[in-house]
Amino acid sequence: MKREPKEARNRAEVVNQMKLQLPSCSINEGMARAAVAAFCAQLDPNSTELADIKCAVSEAVTNCIVHAYRDTAGIIYITVRIYEDREIRIDIRDKGCGIPDVKIARQPLYTTDAQGERSGMGFTVMESFCDKVRVSSVWGKGTTVTLYKRIGKR
């Protein structure tokens, strides 16, 4: 596999990667979760590690559906990379409305749901299941959530 630019990553080499594009339909949240989990299974994660990945992916994909595209259709772009040091990097990207203030959006219980039916955007949940979570967004252009999870050796 190709290495990422040195300035972008000074760690291990990518040994495998997957790219997936799905319409922003709520039914596809389960598909994204299952596809990412199946791809990550090659590292033989334990059940807790796999459940953590599935929950974090669910939160990020649901954000694309509920917050980024709201009542419109769009595409959710998912890239999963596995590194030789057993780290997994999952990028979940949309081309939706973007987040005007990521710092505020990362606060627990913050939501853009006008009806108030949602309890937040799930960044706190993602952080509890991953080693690191990065969020980058441009208002009016979209958001990328990057999840990092290292899988222990068995």
CSV table of C-alpha atoms in Angstrom, one decimal:
chain,number,residue,atom,x,y,z
A,1,MET,CA,0.0,0.0,0.0
A,2,LYS,CA,1.0,3.6,-0.6
A,3,ARG,CA,2.3,5.7,2.3
A,4,GLU,CA,0.5,8.9,3.3
A,5,PRO,CA,2.7,12.0,2.9
A,6,LYS,CA,5.3,12.2,5.6
A,7,GLU,CA,4.0,15.5,7.0
A,8,ALA,CA,0.5,13.9,7.3
A,9,ARG,CA,1.7,10.9,9.2
A,10,ASN,CA,4.9,9.8,10.8
A,11,ARG,CA,3.8,6.4,11.9
A,12,ALA,CA,3.4,3.0,10.5
A,13,GLU,CA,2.6,2.1,6.9
A,14,VAL,CA,-0.9,1.4,5.6
A,15,VAL,CA,-1.3,-2.3,5.0
A,16,ASN,CA,-4.9,-2.3,3.7
A,17,GLN,CA,-7.7,0.2,3.1
A,18,MET,CA,-11.3,0.3,2.0
A,19,LYS,CA,-13.5,3.1,0.5
A,20,LEU,CA,-17.3,3.1,0.7
A,21,GLN,CA,-19.9,5.6,-0.6
A,22,LEU,CA,-23.5,5.3,0.6
A,23,PRO,CA,-26.6,7.5,0.2
A,24,SER,CA,-27.5,9.4,3.3
A,25,CYS,CA,-30.6,7.1,4.1
A,26,SER,CA,-31.1,6.0,7.6
A,27,ILE,CA,-31.2,2.4,6.5
A,28,ASN,CA,-27.5,2.7,5.4
A,29,GLU,CA,-26.3,3.4,9.0
A,30,GLY,CA,-26.4,-0.3,9.6
A,31,MET,CA,-24.7,-1.1,6.3
A,32,ALA,CA,-21.8,1.3,7.2
A,33,ARG,CA,-21.5,-0.1,10.6
A,34,ALA,CA,-21.4,-3.7,9.3
A,35,ALA,CA,-19.0,-3.0,6.4
A,36,VAL,CA,-16.5,-1.2,8.6
A,37,ALA,CA,-16.7,-3.9,11.3
A,38,ALA,CA,-16.2,-6.7,8.7
A,39,PHE,CA,-13.2,-4.9,7.2
A,40,CYS,CA,-11.6,-4.3,10.7
A,41,ALA,CA,-12.2,-8.0,11.6
A,42,GLN,CA,-9.0,-8.9,9.8
A,43,LEU,CA,-7.1,-7.6,12.8
A,44,ASP,CA,-9.0,-10.1,15.0
A,45,PRO,CA,-10.3,-7.5,17.5
A,46,ASN,CA,-11.9,-8.7,20.7
A,47,SER,CA,-15.7,-8.2,21.0
A,48,THR,CA,-15.3,-5.0,23.0
A,49,GLU,CA,-13.0,-3.4,20.4
A,50,LEU,CA,-15.3,-4.4,17.6
A,51,ALA,CA,-18.4,-3.0,19.4
A,52,ASP,CA,-16.5,0.2,20.1
A,53,ILE,CA,-15.8,0.7,16.4
A,54,LYS,CA,-19.4,-0.1,15.4
A,55,CYS,CA,-20.8,2.4,17.9
A,56,ALA,CA,-18.5,5.2,16.9
A,57,VAL,CA,-19.2,4.6,13.2
A,58,SER,CA,-22.9,4.6,13.9
A,59,GLU,CA,-22.7,8.0,15.7
A,60,ALA,CA,-20.7,9.6,12.9
A,61,VAL,CA,-22.8,8.2,10.1
A,62,THR,CA,-26.0,9.2,11.9
A,63,ASN,CA,-24.6,12.8,12.1
A,64,CYS,CA,-24.3,12.8,8.3
A,65,ILE,CA,-27.9,11.7,7.9
A,66,VAL,CA,-29.5,13.8,10.6
A,67,HIS,CA,-27.4,17.0,10.8
A,68,ALA,CA,-25.3,17.3,7.6
A,69,TYR,CA,-27.9,16.6,5.0
A,70,ARG,CA,-31.0,17.2,7.2
A,71,ASP,CA,-34.0,16.8,5.0
A,72,THR,CA,-32.0,16.4,1.7
A,73,ALA,CA,-30.2,13.5,0.1
A,74,GLY,CA,-26.4,13.3,-0.1
A,75,ILE,CA,-23.5,10.9,-0.1
A,76,ILE,CA,-21.6,9.6,2.9
A,77,TYR,CA,-17.9,8.9,2.1
A,78,ILE,CA,-16.1,6.3,4.4
A,79,THR,CA,-12.5,5.4,4.2
A,80,VAL,CA,-10.9,2.9,6.5
A,81,ARG,CA,-7.2,2.4,6.7
A,82,ILE,CA,-5.4,-0.3,8.7
A,83,TYR,CA,-1.8,0.4,9.6
A,84,GLU,CA,1.0,-2.1,10.3
A,85,ASP,CA,1.0,-1.0,14.0
A,86,ARG,CA,-2.6,-2.2,14.3
A,87,GLU,CA,-4.1,1.3,14.3
A,88,ILE,CA,-7.3,1.8,12.4
A,89,ARG,CA,-8.2,5.2,11.0
A,90,ILE,CA,-11.8,5.7,9.9
A,91,ASP,CA,-12.7,8.9,7.9
A,92,ILE,CA,-16.4,9.6,7.6
A,93,ARG,CA,-17.1,12.6,5.4
A,94,ASP,CA,-20.1,14.4,4.0
A,95,LYS,CA,-20.6,17.4,1.7
A,96,GLY,CA,-23.5,18.7,3.8
A,97,CYS,CA,-24.1,22.0,5.6
A,98,GLY,CA,-20.9,21.9,7.7
A,99,ILE,CA,-20.6,22.9,11.4
A,100,PRO,CA,-20.2,26.6,12.1
A,101,ASP,CA,-18.4,26.0,15.4
A,102,VAL,CA,-16.8,22.6,16.0
A,103,LYS,CA,-15.8,23.4,19.5
A,104,ILE,CA,-19.4,24.2,20.5
A,105,ALA,CA,-20.7,21.2,18.5
A,106,ARG,CA,-18.4,18.8,20.5
A,107,GLN,CA,-20.0,19.8,23.8
A,108,PRO,CA,-22.3,17.1,25.3
A,109,LEU,CA,-26.0,17.4,24.4
A,110,TYR,CA,-25.4,20.1,21.7
A,111,THR,CA,-27.7,19.4,18.7
A,112,THR,CA,-28.9,21.1,15.5
A,113,ASP,CA,-32.1,19.1,15.7
A,114,ALA,CA,-34.8,21.8,15.7
A,115,GLN,CA,-37.4,19.5,17.2
A,116,GLY,CA,-35.1,18.7,20.1
A,117,GLU,CA,-35.5,15.0,19.7
A,118,ARG,CA,-31.8,14.3,19.6
A,119,SER,CA,-29.6,14.3,22.7
A,120,GLY,CA,-26.5,15.7,20.9
A,121,MET,CA,-24.2,15.0,18.0
A,122,GLY,CA,-22.5,12.1,19.6
A,123,PHE,CA,-18.9,13.4,19.7
A,124,THR,CA,-18.6,12.5,23.4
A,125,VAL,CA,-19.8,9.0,22.6
A,126,MET,CA,-17.3,8.6,19.8
A,127,GLU,CA,-14.5,9.8,22.1
A,128,SER,CA,-15.4,7.3,24.7
A,129,PHE,CA,-15.1,4.4,22.1
A,130,CYS,CA,-12.0,5.6,20.2
A,131,ASP,CA,-8.4,6.5,21.1
A,132,LYS,CA,-8.8,9.8,19.3
A,133,VAL,CA,-11.4,11.7,17.4
A,134,ARG,CA,-10.7,14.6,15.0
A,135,VAL,CA,-13.5,16.8,13.5
A,136,SER,CA,-12.9,19.2,10.7
A,137,SER,CA,-15.6,21.2,9.1
A,138,VAL,CA,-16.2,24.1,6.7
A,139,TRP,CA,-19.6,25.8,6.9
A,140,GLY,CA,-21.6,25.2,3.8
A,141,LYS,CA,-19.2,22.5,2.4
A,142,GLY,CA,-19.2,19.6,4.8
A,143,THR,CA,-17.5,17.8,7.7
A,144,THR,CA,-15.0,15.0,8.2
A,145,VAL,CA,-14.9,13.0,11.4
A,146,THR,CA,-11.7,10.9,11.8
A,147,LEU,CA,-11.8,8.0,14.3
A,148,TYR,CA,-8.6,6.3,15.5
A,149,LYS,CA,-8.6,3.0,17.3
A,150,ARG,CA,-5.7,0.7,18.1
A,151,ILE,CA,-6.4,-3.0,18.2
A,152,GLY,CA,-4.5,-5.0,20.8
A,153,LYS,CA,-2.5,-8.1,19.9
A,154,ARG,CA,-4.2,-11.4,20.7
